[in-house]
Amino acid sequence: MGQSYLGFVTKQVNFRQGPGLDYSIIASLQPETQIFVISIDTENGFYNVIDIATDIEGYIHKSFVS
């Protein structure tokens, strides 16, 4: 497993149940939402993350994470 870190969402982004556009959307995260990136290793270009505010695990495309 790769390194984990705290990050934030750079633009409004769909928070998904899995690593791809074909997975259901859990929520829409707003810019500056704090997230915990579980691993810097991506799956289909998506990070597995936890939304710190709700403690829900999901996936966000790496281009929306800083």
JSON list of N, CA, C and O in Angstrom, two decimals, residues 4-60:
[
{"chain": "A", "resi": 4, "resn": "SER", "atom": "N", "xyz": [-0.09, 7.48, 2.47]},
{"chain": "A", "resi": 4, "resn": "SER", "atom": "CA", "xyz": [-1.36, 8.18, 2.63]},
{"chain": "A", "resi": 4, "resn": "SER", "atom": "C", "xyz": [-1.08, 9.62, 3.05]},
{"chain": "A", "resi": 4, "resn": "SER", "atom": "O", "xyz": [0.00, 9.93, 3.55]},
{"chain": "A", "resi": 5, "resn": "TYR", "atom": "N", "xyz": [-2.04, 10.50, 2.82]},
{"chain": "A", "resi": 5, "resn": "TYR", "atom": "CA", "xyz": [-1.86, 11.90, 3.23]},
{"chain": "A", "resi": 5, "resn": "TYR", "atom": "C", "xyz": [-3.20, 12.62, 3.29]},
{"chain": "A", "resi": 5, "resn": "TYR", "atom": "O", "xyz": [-4.20, 12.14, 2.75]},
{"chain": "A", "resi": 6, "resn": "LEU", "atom": "N", "xyz": [-3.19, 13.77, 3.96]},
{"chain": "A", "resi": 6, "resn": "LEU", "atom": "CA", "xyz": [-4.37, 14.63, 3.99]},
{"chain": "A", "resi": 6, "resn": "LEU", "atom": "C", "xyz": [-4.33, 15.52, 2.75]},
{"chain": "A", "resi": 6, "resn": "LEU", "atom": "O", "xyz": [-3.26, 16.02, 2.38]},
{"chain": "A", "resi": 7, "resn": "GLY", "atom": "N", "xyz": [-5.47, 15.71, 2.15]},
{"chain": "A", "resi": 7, "resn": "GLY", "atom": "CA", "xyz": [-5.54, 16.56, 0.97]},
{"chain": "A", "resi": 7, "resn": "GLY", "atom": "C", "xyz": [-6.85, 17.32, 0.97]},
{"chain": "A", "resi": 7, "resn": "GLY", "atom": "O", "xyz": [-7.62, 17.28, 1.94]},
{"chain": "A", "resi": 8, "resn": "PHE", "atom": "N", "xyz": [-7.10, 18.01, -0.12]},
{"chain": "A", "resi": 8, "resn": "PHE", "atom": "CA", "xyz": [-8.38, 18.69, -0.27]},
{"chain": "A", "resi": 8, "resn": "PHE", "atom": "C", "xyz": [-8.80, 18.69, -1.73]},
{"chain": "A", "resi": 8, "resn": "PHE", "atom": "O", "xyz": [-7.99, 18.50, -2.62]},
{"chain": "A", "resi": 9, "resn": "VAL", "atom": "N", "xyz": [-10.10, 18.91, -1.92]},
{"chain": "A", "resi": 9, "resn": "VAL", "atom": "CA", "xyz": [-10.71, 18.93, -3.25]},
{"chain": "A", "resi": 9, "resn": "VAL", "atom": "C", "xyz": [-10.47, 20.30, -3.87]},
{"chain": "A", "resi": 9, "resn": "VAL", "atom": "O", "xyz": [-10.65, 21.32, -3.20]},
{"chain": "A", "resi": 10, "resn": "THR", "atom": "N", "xyz": [-10.02, 20.34, -5.12]},
{"chain": "A", "resi": 10, "resn": "THR", "atom": "CA", "xyz": [-9.70, 21.61, -5.78]},
{"chain": "A", "resi": 10, "resn": "THR", "atom": "C", "xyz": [-10.89, 22.22, -6.52]},
{"chain": "A", "resi": 10, "resn": "THR", "atom": "O", "xyz": [-10.96, 23.43, -6.69]},
{"chain": "A", "resi": 11, "resn": "LYS", "atom": "N", "xyz": [-11.82, 21.38, -6.97]},
{"chain": "A", "resi": 11, "resn": "LYS", "atom": "CA", "xyz": [-13.03, 21.85, -7.67]},
{"chain": "A", "resi": 11, "resn": "LYS", "atom": "C", "xyz": [-14.18, 20.95, -7.24]},
{"chain": "A", "resi": 11, "resn": "LYS", "atom": "O", "xyz": [-13.95, 19.86, -6.72]},
{"chain": "A", "resi": 12, "resn": "GLN", "atom": "N", "xyz": [-15.42, 21.40, -7.47]},
{"chain": "A", "resi": 12, "resn": "GLN", "atom": "CA", "xyz": [-16.55, 20.54, -7.16]},
{"chain": "A", "resi": 12, "resn": "GLN", "atom": "C", "xyz": [-16.39, 19.24, -7.94]},
{"chain": "A", "resi": 12, "resn": "GLN", "atom": "O", "xyz": [-16.11, 19.26, -9.13]},
{"chain": "A", "resi": 13, "resn": "VAL", "atom": "N", "xyz": [-16.56, 18.12, -7.23]},
{"chain": "A", "resi": 13, "resn": "VAL", "atom": "CA", "xyz": [-16.28, 16.82, -7.85]},
{"chain": "A", "resi": 13, "resn": "VAL", "atom": "C", "xyz": [-17.26, 15.77, -7.34]},
{"chain": "A", "resi": 13, "resn": "VAL", "atom": "O", "xyz": [-17.74, 15.86, -6.21]},
{"chain": "A", "resi": 14, "resn": "ASN", "atom": "N", "xyz": [-17.55, 14.81, -8.19]},
{"chain": "A", "resi": 14, "resn": "ASN", "atom": "CA", "xyz": [-18.41, 13.69, -7.79]},
{"chain": "A", "resi": 14, "resn": "ASN", "atom": "C", "xyz": [-17.59, 12.70, -6.96]},
{"chain": "A", "resi": 14, "resn": "ASN", "atom": "O", "xyz": [-16.50, 12.31, -7.35]},
{"chain": "A", "resi": 15, "resn": "PHE", "atom": "N", "xyz": [-18.14, 12.34, -5.81]},
{"chain": "A", "resi": 15, "resn": "PHE", "atom": "CA", "xyz": [-17.54, 11.39, -4.88]},
{"chain": "A", "resi": 15, "resn": "PHE", "atom": "C", "xyz": [-18.22, 10.07, -5.17]},
{"chain": "A", "resi": 15, "resn": "PHE", "atom": "O", "xyz": [-19.44, 9.94, -5.00]},
{"chain": "A", "resi": 16, "resn": "ARG", "atom": "N", "xyz": [-17.47, 9.08, -5.66]},
{"chain": "A", "resi": 16, "resn": "ARG", "atom": "CA", "xyz": [-18.07, 7.86, -6.19]},
{"chain": "A", "resi": 16, "resn": "ARG", "atom": "C", "xyz": [-17.82, 6.62, -5.34]},
{"chain": "A", "resi": 16, "resn": "ARG", "atom": "O", "xyz": [-16.88, 6.58, -4.55]},
{"chain": "A", "resi": 17, "resn": "GLN", "atom": "N", "xyz": [-18.65, 5.60, -5.57]},
{"chain": "A", "resi": 17, "resn": "GLN", "atom": "CA", "xyz": [-18.54, 4.34, -4.82]},
{"chain": "A", "resi": 17, "resn": "GLN", "atom": "C", "xyz": [-17.37, 3.49, -5.30]},
{"chain": "A", "resi": 17, "resn": "GLN", "atom": "O", "xyz": [-16.94, 2.59, -4.59]},
{"chain": "A", "resi": 18, "resn": "GLY", "atom": "N", "xyz": [-16.87, 3.75, -6.49]},
{"chain": "A", "resi": 18, "resn": "GLY", "atom": "CA", "xyz": [-15.78, 2.96, -7.03]},
{"chain": "A", "resi": 18, "resn": "GLY", "atom": "C", "xyz": [-14.91, 3.79, -7.96]},
{"chain": "A", "resi": 18, "resn": "GLY", "atom": "O", "xyz": [-15.25, 4.93, -8.29]},
{"chain": "A", "resi": 19, "resn": "PRO", "atom": "N", "xyz": [-13.79, 3.21, -8.42]},
{"chain": "A", "resi": 19, "resn": "PRO", "atom": "CA", "xyz": [-12.82, 3.94, -9.23]},
{"chain": "A", "resi": 19, "resn": "PRO", "atom": "C", "xyz": [-13.17, 4.02, -10.72]},
{"chain": "A", "resi": 19, "resn": "PRO", "atom": "O", "xyz": [-12.52, 3.42, -11.57]},
{"chain": "A", "resi": 20, "resn": "GLY", "atom": "N", "xyz": [-14.22, 4.76, -11.05]},
{"chain": "A", "resi": 20, "resn": "GLY", "atom": "CA", "xyz": [-14.59, 4.91, -12.45]},
{"chain": "A", "resi": 20, "resn": "GLY", "atom": "C", "xyz": [-15.89, 5.68, -12.59]},
{"chain": "A", "resi": 20, "resn": "GLY", "atom": "O", "xyz": [-16.68, 5.77, -11.64]},
{"chain": "A", "resi": 21, "resn": "LEU", "atom": "N", "xyz": [-16.12, 6.21, -13.78]},
{"chain": "A", "resi": 21, "resn": "LEU", "atom": "CA", "xyz": [-17.31, 7.01, -14.03]},
{"chain": "A", "resi": 21, "resn": "LEU", "atom": "C", "xyz": [-18.59, 6.18, -14.05]},
{"chain": "A", "resi": 21, "resn": "LEU", "atom": "O", "xyz": [-19.69, 6.73, -13.97]},
{"chain": "A", "resi": 22, "resn": "ASP", "atom": "N", "xyz": [-18.46, 4.86, -14.14]},
{"chain": "A", "resi": 22, "resn": "ASP", "atom": "CA", "xyz": [-19.64, 4.00, -14.17]},
{"chain": "A", "resi": 22, "resn": "ASP", "atom": "C", "xyz": [-20.14, 3.65, -12.76]},
{"chain": "A", "resi": 22, "resn": "ASP", "atom": "O", "xyz": [-21.16, 2.98, -12.62]},
{"chain": "A", "resi": 23, "resn": "TYR", "atom": "N", "xyz": [-19.45, 4.11, -11.73]},
{"chain": "A", "resi": 23, "resn": "TYR", "atom": "CA", "xyz": [-19.89, 3.85, -10.35]},
{"chain": "A", "resi": 23, "resn": "TYR", "atom": "C", "xyz": [-20.84, 4.93, -9.88]},
{"chain": "A", "resi": 23, "resn": "TYR", "atom": "O", "xyz": [-20.76, 6.08, -10.32]},
{"chain": "A", "resi": 24, "resn": "SER", "atom": "N", "xyz": [-21.73, 4.56, -8.97]},
{"chain": "A", "resi": 24, "resn": "SER", "atom": "CA", "xyz": [-22.71, 5.50, -8.43]},
{"chain": "A", "resi": 24, "resn": "SER", "atom": "C", "xyz": [-22.04, 6.65, -7.69]},
{"chain": "A", "resi": 24, "resn": "SER", "atom": "O", "xyz": [-20.99, 6.48, -7.07]},
{"chain": "A", "resi": 25, "resn": "ILE", "atom": "N", "xyz": [-22.70, 7.81, -7.75]},
{"chain": "A", "resi": 25, "resn": "ILE", "atom": "CA", "xyz": [-22.21, 9.00, -7.04]},
{"chain": "A", "resi": 25, "resn": "ILE", "atom": "C", "xyz": [-22.76, 8.98, -5.62]},
{"chain": "A", "resi": 25, "resn": "ILE", "atom": "O", "xyz": [-23.97, 8.85, -5.42]},
{"chain": "A", "resi": 26, "resn": "ILE", "atom": "N", "xyz": [-21.86, 9.07, -4.65]},
{"chain": "A", "resi": 26, "resn": "ILE", "atom": "CA", "xyz": [-22.26, 9.12, -3.24]},
{"chain": "A", "resi": 26, "resn": "ILE", "atom": "C", "xyz": [-22.70, 10.53, -2.90]},
{"chain": "A", "resi": 26, "resn": "ILE", "atom": "O", "xyz": [-23.72, 10.75, -2.26]},
{"chain": "A", "resi": 27, "resn": "ALA", "atom": "N", "xyz": [-21.90, 11.51, -3.33]},
{"chain": "A", "resi": 27, "resn": "ALA", "atom": "CA", "xyz": [-22.16, 12.92, -3.03]},
{"chain": "A", "resi": 27, "resn": "ALA", "atom": "C", "xyz": [-21.35, 13.77, -3.99]},
{"chain": "A", "resi": 27, "resn": "ALA", "atom": "O", "xyz": [-20.51, 13.27, -4.73]},
{"chain": "A", "resi": 28, "resn": "SER", "atom": "N", "xyz": [-21.62, 15.06, -3.96]},
{"chain": "A", "resi": 28, "resn": "SER", "atom": "CA", "xyz": [-20.81, 16.02, -4.71]},
{"chain": "A", "resi": 28, "resn": "SER", "atom": "C", "xyz": [-20.03, 16.81, -3.67]},
{"chain": "A", "resi": 28, "resn": "SER", "atom": "O", "xyz": [-20.62, 17.43, -2.79]},
{"chain": "A", "resi": 29, "resn": "LEU", "atom": "N", "xyz": [-18.70, 16.75, -3.75]},
{"chain": "A", "resi": 29, "resn": "LEU", "atom": "CA", "xyz": [-17.87, 17.44, -2.78]},
{"chain": "A", "resi": 29, "resn": "LEU", "atom": "C", "xyz": [-17.51, 18.82, -3.30]},
{"chain": "A", "resi": 29, "resn": "LEU", "atom": "O", "xyz": [-17.21, 18.99, -4.48]},
{"chain": "A", "resi": 30, "resn": "GLN", "atom": "N", "xyz": [-17.54, 19.80, -2.41]},
{"chain": "A", "resi": 30, "resn": "GLN", "atom": "CA", "xyz": [-17.24, 21.18, -2.75]},
{"chain": "A", "resi": 30, "resn": "GLN", "atom": "C", "xyz": [-15.74, 21.46, -2.67]},
{"chain": "A", "resi": 30, "resn": "GLN", "atom": "O", "xyz": [-15.01, 20.76, -1.97]},
{"chain": "A", "resi": 31, "resn": "PRO", "atom": "N", "xyz": [-15.28, 22.52, -3.38]},
{"chain": "A", "resi": 31, "resn": "PRO", "atom": "CA", "xyz": [-13.88, 22.91, -3.27]},
{"chain": "A", "resi": 31, "resn": "PRO", "atom": "C", "xyz": [-13.49, 23.14, -1.82]},
{"chain": "A", "resi": 31, "resn": "PRO", "atom": "O", "xyz": [-14.31, 23.61, -1.03]},
{"chain": "A", "resi": 32, "resn": "GLU", "atom": "N", "xyz": [-12.26, 22.80, -1.49]},
{"chain": "A", "resi": 32, "resn": "GLU", "atom": "CA", "xyz": [-11.69, 22.95, -0.14]},
{"chain": "A", "resi": 32, "resn": "GLU", "atom": "C", "xyz": [-12.17, 21.89, 0.85]},
{"chain": "A", "resi": 32, "resn": "GLU", "atom": "O", "xyz": [-11.80, 21.93, 2.02]},
{"chain": "A", "resi": 33, "resn": "THR", "atom": "N", "xyz": [-13.00, 20.91, 0.40]},
{"chain": "A", "resi": 33, "resn": "THR", "atom": "CA", "xyz": [-13.39, 19.81, 1.28]},
{"chain": "A", "resi": 33, "resn": "THR", "atom": "C", "xyz": [-12.14, 19.02, 1.65]},
{"chain": "A", "resi": 33, "resn": "THR", "atom": "O", "xyz": [-11.37, 18.64, 0.77]},
{"chain": "A", "resi": 34, "resn": "GLN", "atom": "N", "xyz": [-11.93, 18.79, 2.94]},
{"chain": "A", "resi": 34, "resn": "GLN", "atom": "CA", "xyz": [-10.77, 18.02, 3.38]},
{"chain": "A", "resi": 34, "resn": "GLN", "atom": "C", "xyz": [-11.03, 16.53, 3.21]},
{"chain": "A", "resi": 34, "resn": "GLN", "atom": "O", "xyz": [-12.10, 16.04, 3.55]},
{"chain": "A", "resi": 35, "resn": "ILE", "atom": "N", "xyz": [-10.03, 15.84, 2.69]},
{"chain": "A", "resi": 35, "resn": "ILE", "atom": "CA", "xyz": [-10.12, 14.40, 2.47]},
{"chain": "A", "resi": 35, "resn": "ILE", "atom": "C", "xyz": [-8.85, 13.73, 2.97]},
{"chain": "A", "resi": 35, "resn": "ILE", "atom": "O", "xyz": [-7.80, 14.37, 3.06]},
{"chain": "A", "resi": 36, "resn": "PHE", "atom": "N", "xyz": [-8.97, 12.47, 3.28]},
{"chain": "A", "resi": 36, "resn": "PHE", "atom": "CA", "xyz": [-7.82, 11.65, 3.64]},
{"chain": "A", "resi": 36, "resn": "PHE", "atom": "C", "xyz": [-7.60, 10.69, 2.48]},
{"chain": "A", "resi": 36, "resn": "PHE", "atom": "O", "xyz": [-8.48, 9.88, 2.18]},
{"chain": "A", "resi": 37, "resn": "VAL", "atom": "N", "xyz": [-6.46, 10.82, 1.81]},
{"chain": "A", "resi": 37, "resn": "VAL", "atom": "CA", "xyz": [-6.13, 9.94, 0.69]},
{"chain": "A", "resi": 37, "resn": "VAL", "atom": "C", "xyz": [-5.50, 8.68, 1.28]},
{"chain": "A", "resi": 37, "resn": "VAL", "atom": "O", "xyz": [-4.44, 8.72, 1.88]},
{"chain": "A", "resi": 38, "resn": "ILE", "atom": "N", "xyz": [-6.21, 7.56, 1.14]},
{"chain": "A", "resi": 38, "resn": "ILE", "atom": "CA", "xyz": [-5.80, 6.29, 1.75]},
{"chain": "A", "resi": 38, "resn": "ILE", "atom": "C", "xyz": [-4.49, 5.80, 1.15]},
{"chain": "A", "resi": 38, "resn": "ILE", "atom": "O", "xyz": [-3.63, 5.27, 1.85]},
{"chain": "A", "resi": 39, "resn": "SER", "atom": "N", "xyz": [-4.32, 5.97, -0.15]},
{"chain": "A", "resi": 39, "resn": "SER", "atom": "CA", "xyz": [-3.09, 5.55, -0.82]},
{"chain": "A", "resi": 39, "resn": "SER", "atom": "C", "xyz": [-2.85, 6.44, -2.02]},
{"chain": "A", "resi": 39, "resn": "SER", "atom": "O", "xyz": [-3.80, 6.78, -2.74]},
{"chain": "A", "resi": 40, "resn": "ILE", "atom": "N", "xyz": [-1.58, 6.80, -2.24]},
{"chain": "A", "resi": 40, "resn": "ILE", "atom": "CA", "xyz": [-1.26, 7.61, -3.43]},
{"chain": "A", "resi": 40, "resn": "ILE", "atom": "C", "xyz": [-1.30, 6.78, -4.70]},
{"chain": "A", "resi": 40, "resn": "ILE", "atom": "O", "xyz": [-1.23, 7.31, -5.80]},
{"chain": "A", "resi": 41, "resn": "ASP", "atom": "N", "xyz": [-1.44, 5.46, -4.56]},
{"chain": "A", "resi": 41, "resn": "ASP", "atom": "CA", "xyz": [-1.60, 4.59, -5.73]},
{"chain": "A", "resi": 41, "resn": "ASP", "atom": "C", "xyz": [-3.02, 4.77, -6.26]},
{"chain": "A", "resi": 41, "resn": "ASP", "atom": "O", "xyz": [-3.97, 4.71, -5.51]},
{"chain": "A", "resi": 42, "resn": "THR", "atom": "N", "xyz": [-3.14, 5.01, -7.56]},
{"chain": "A", "resi": 42, "resn": "THR", "atom": "CA", "xyz": [-4.46, 5.22, -8.15]},
{"chain": "A", "resi": 42, "resn": "THR", "atom": "C", "xyz": [-4.98, 3.95, -8.82]},
{"chain": "A", "resi": 42, "resn": "THR", "atom": "O", "xyz": [-4.21, 3.05, -9.15]},
{"chain": "A", "resi": 43, "resn": "GLU", "atom": "N", "xyz": [-6.29, 3.93, -8.99]},
{"chain": "A", "resi": 43, "resn": "GLU", "atom": "CA", "xyz": [-6.96, 2.84, -9.70]},
{"chain": "A", "resi": 43, "resn": "GLU", "atom": "C", "xyz": [-7.80, 3.52, -10.78]},
{"chain": "A", "resi": 43, "resn": "GLU", "atom": "O", "xyz": [-8.69, 4.30, -10.45]},
{"chain": "A", "resi": 44, "resn": "ASN", "atom": "N", "xyz": [-7.48, 3.30, -12.05]},
{"chain": "A", "resi": 44, "resn": "ASN", "atom": "CA", "xyz": [-8.14, 3.99, -13.17]},
{"chain": "A", "resi": 44, "resn": "ASN", "atom": "C", "xyz": [-8.05, 5.51, -13.03]},
{"chain": "A", "resi": 44, "resn": "ASN", "atom": "O", "xyz": [-8.95, 6.22, -13.45]},
{"chain": "A", "resi": 45, "resn": "GLY", "atom": "N", "xyz": [-6.97, 6.00, -12.37]},
{"chain": "A", "resi": 45, "resn": "GLY", "atom": "CA", "xyz": [-6.81, 7.44, -12.20]},
{"chain": "A", "resi": 45, "resn": "GLY", "atom": "C", "xyz": [-7.58, 8.01, -11.03]},
{"chain": "A", "resi": 45, "resn": "GLY", "atom": "O", "xyz": [-7.65, 9.22, -10.85]},
{"chain": "A", "resi": 46, "resn": "PHE", "atom": "N", "xyz": [-8.16, 7.13, -10.20]},
{"chain": "A", "resi": 46, "resn": "PHE", "atom": "CA", "xyz": [-8.93, 7.57, -9.04]},
{"chain": "A", "resi": 46, "resn": "PHE", "atom": "C", "xyz": [-8.20, 7.24, -7.75]},
{"chain": "A", "resi": 46, "resn": "PHE", "atom": "O", "xyz": [-7.59, 6.18, -7.61]},
{"chain": "A", "resi": 47, "resn": "TYR", "atom": "N", "xyz": [-8.29, 8.17, -6.79]},
{"chain": "A", "resi": 47, "resn": "TYR", "atom": "CA", "xyz": [-7.78, 7.93, -5.45]},
{"chain": "A", "resi": 47, "resn": "TYR", "atom": "C", "xyz": [-8.89, 7.36, -4.58]},
{"chain": "A", "resi": 47, "resn": "TYR", "atom": "O", "xyz": [-10.05, 7.80, -4.66]},
{"chain": "A", "resi": 48, "resn": "ASN", "atom": "N", "xyz": [-8.53, 6.40, -3.72]},
{"chain": "A", "resi": 48, "resn": "ASN", "atom": "CA", "xyz": [-9.44, 5.90, -2.68]},
{"chain": "A", "resi": 48, "resn": "ASN", "atom": "C", "xyz": [-9.27, 6.85, -1.50]},
{"chain": "A", "resi": 48, "resn": "ASN", "atom": "O", "xyz": [-8.18, 6.98, -0.96]},
{"chain": "A", "resi": 49, "resn": "VAL", "atom": "N", "xyz": [-10.35, 7.54, -1.13]},
{"chain": "A", "resi": 49, "resn": "VAL", "atom": "CA", "xyz": [-10.27, 8.58, -0.10]},
{"chain": "A", "resi": 49, "resn": "VAL", "atom": "C", "xyz": [-11.38, 8.45, 0.92]},
{"chain": "A", "resi": 49, "resn": "VAL", "atom": "O", "xyz": [-12.38, 7.74, 0.70]},
{"chain": "A", "resi": 50, "resn": "ILE", "atom": "N", "xyz": [-11.21, 9.15, 2.04]},
{"chain": "A", "resi": 50, "resn": "ILE", "atom": "CA", "xyz": [-12.26, 9.27, 3.04]},
{"chain": "A", "resi": 50, "resn": "ILE", "atom": "C", "xyz": [-12.59, 10.75, 3.17]},
{"chain": "A", "resi": 50, "resn": "ILE", "atom": "O", "xyz": [-11.69, 11.59, 3.33]},
{"chain": "A", "resi": 51, "resn": "ASP", "atom": "N", "xyz": [-13.88, 11.08, 3.08]},
{"chain": "A", "resi": 51, "resn": "ASP", "atom": "CA", "xyz": [-14.34, 12.44, 3.32]},
{"chain": "A", "resi": 51, "resn": "ASP", "atom": "C", "xyz": [-14.29, 12.64, 4.84]},
{"chain": "A", "resi": 51, "resn": "ASP", "atom": "O", "xyz": [-15.03, 11.99, 5.58]},
{"chain": "A", "resi": 52, "resn": "ILE", "atom": "N", "xyz": [-13.40, 13.50, 5.30]},
{"chain": "A", "resi": 52, "resn": "ILE", "atom": "CA", "xyz": [-13.20, 13.69, 6.73]},
{"chain": "A", "resi": 52, "resn": "ILE", "atom": "C", "xyz": [-14.48, 14.14, 7.45]},
{"chain": "A", "resi": 52, "resn": "ILE", "atom": "O", "xyz": [-14.78, 13.69, 8.54]},
{"chain": "A", "resi": 53, "resn": "ALA", "atom": "N", "xyz": [-15.24, 15.02, 6.82]},
{"chain": "A", "resi": 53, "resn": "ALA", "atom": "CA", "xyz": [-16.46, 15.55, 7.46]},
{"chain": "A", "resi": 53, "resn": "ALA", "atom": "C", "xyz": [-17.51, 14.48, 7.75]},
{"chain": "A", "resi": 53, "resn": "ALA", "atom": "O", "xyz": [-18.18, 14.51, 8.77]},
{"chain": "A", "resi": 54, "resn": "THR", "atom": "N", "xyz": [-17.63, 13.50, 6.84]},
{"chain": "A", "resi": 54, "resn": "THR", "atom": "CA", "xyz": [-18.68, 12.48, 6.99]},
{"chain": "A", "resi": 54, "resn": "THR", "atom": "C", "xyz": [-18.14, 11.11, 7.34]},
{"chain": "A", "resi": 54, "resn": "THR", "atom": "O", "xyz": [-18.90, 10.20, 7.65]},
{"chain": "A", "resi": 55, "resn": "ASP", "atom": "N", "xyz": [-16.81, 10.93, 7.24]},
{"chain": "A", "resi": 55, "resn": "ASP", "atom": "CA", "xyz": [-16.15, 9.64, 7.50]},
{"chain": "A", "resi": 55, "resn": "ASP", "atom": "C", "xyz": [-16.61, 8.56, 6.52]},
{"chain": "A", "resi": 55, "resn": "ASP", "atom": "O", "xyz": [-16.63, 7.39, 6.84]},
{"chain": "A", "resi": 56, "resn": "ILE", "atom": "N", "xyz": [-16.97, 8.98, 5.31]},
{"chain": "A", "resi": 56, "resn": "ILE", "atom": "CA", "xyz": [-17.40, 8.04, 4.26]},
{"chain": "A", "resi": 56, "resn": "ILE", "atom": "C", "xyz": [-16.24, 7.80, 3.30]},
{"chain": "A", "resi": 56, "resn": "ILE", "atom": "O", "xyz": [-15.55, 8.72, 2.90]},
{"chain": "A", "resi": 57, "resn": "GLU", "atom": "N", "xyz": [-16.05, 6.53, 2.95]},
{"chain": "A", "resi": 57, "resn": "GLU", "atom": "CA", "xyz": [-15.00, 6.16, 2.02]},
{"chain": "A", "resi": 57, "resn": "GLU", "atom": "C", "xyz": [-15.55, 6.11, 0.60]},
{"chain": "A", "resi": 57, "resn": "GLU", "atom": "O", "xyz": [-16.67, 5.66, 0.37]},
{"chain": "A", "resi": 58, "resn": "GLY", "atom": "N", "xyz": [-14.76, 6.61, -0.35]},
{"chain": "A", "resi": 58, "resn": "GLY", "atom": "CA", "xyz": [-15.16, 6.59, -1.74]},
{"chain": "A", "resi": 58, "resn": "GLY", "atom": "C", "xyz": [-13.98, 6.90, -2.64]},
{"chain": "A", "resi": 58, "resn": "GLY", "atom": "O", "xyz": [-12.83, 6.77, -2.23]},
{"chain": "A", "resi": 59, "resn": "TYR", "atom": "N", "xyz": [-14.28, 7.33, -3.86]},
{"chain": "A", "resi": 59, "resn": "TYR", "atom": "CA", "xyz": [-13.25, 7.57, -4.85]},
{"chain": "A", "resi": 59, "resn": "TYR", "atom": "C", "xyz": [-13.43, 8.94, -5.52]},
{"chain": "A", "resi": 59, "resn": "TYR", "atom": "O", "xyz": [-14.56, 9.35, -5.80]},
{"chain": "A", "resi": 60, "resn": "ILE", "atom": "N", "xyz": [-12.29, 9.60, -5.77]},
{"chain": "A", "resi": 60, "resn": "ILE", "atom": "CA", "xyz": [-12.27, 10.89, -6.47]},
{"chain": "A", "resi": 60, "resn": "ILE", "atom": "C", "xyz": [-11.15, 10.82, -7.50]},
{"chain": "A", "resi": 60, "resn": "ILE", "atom": "O", "xyz": [-10.07, 10.31, -7.23]}
]
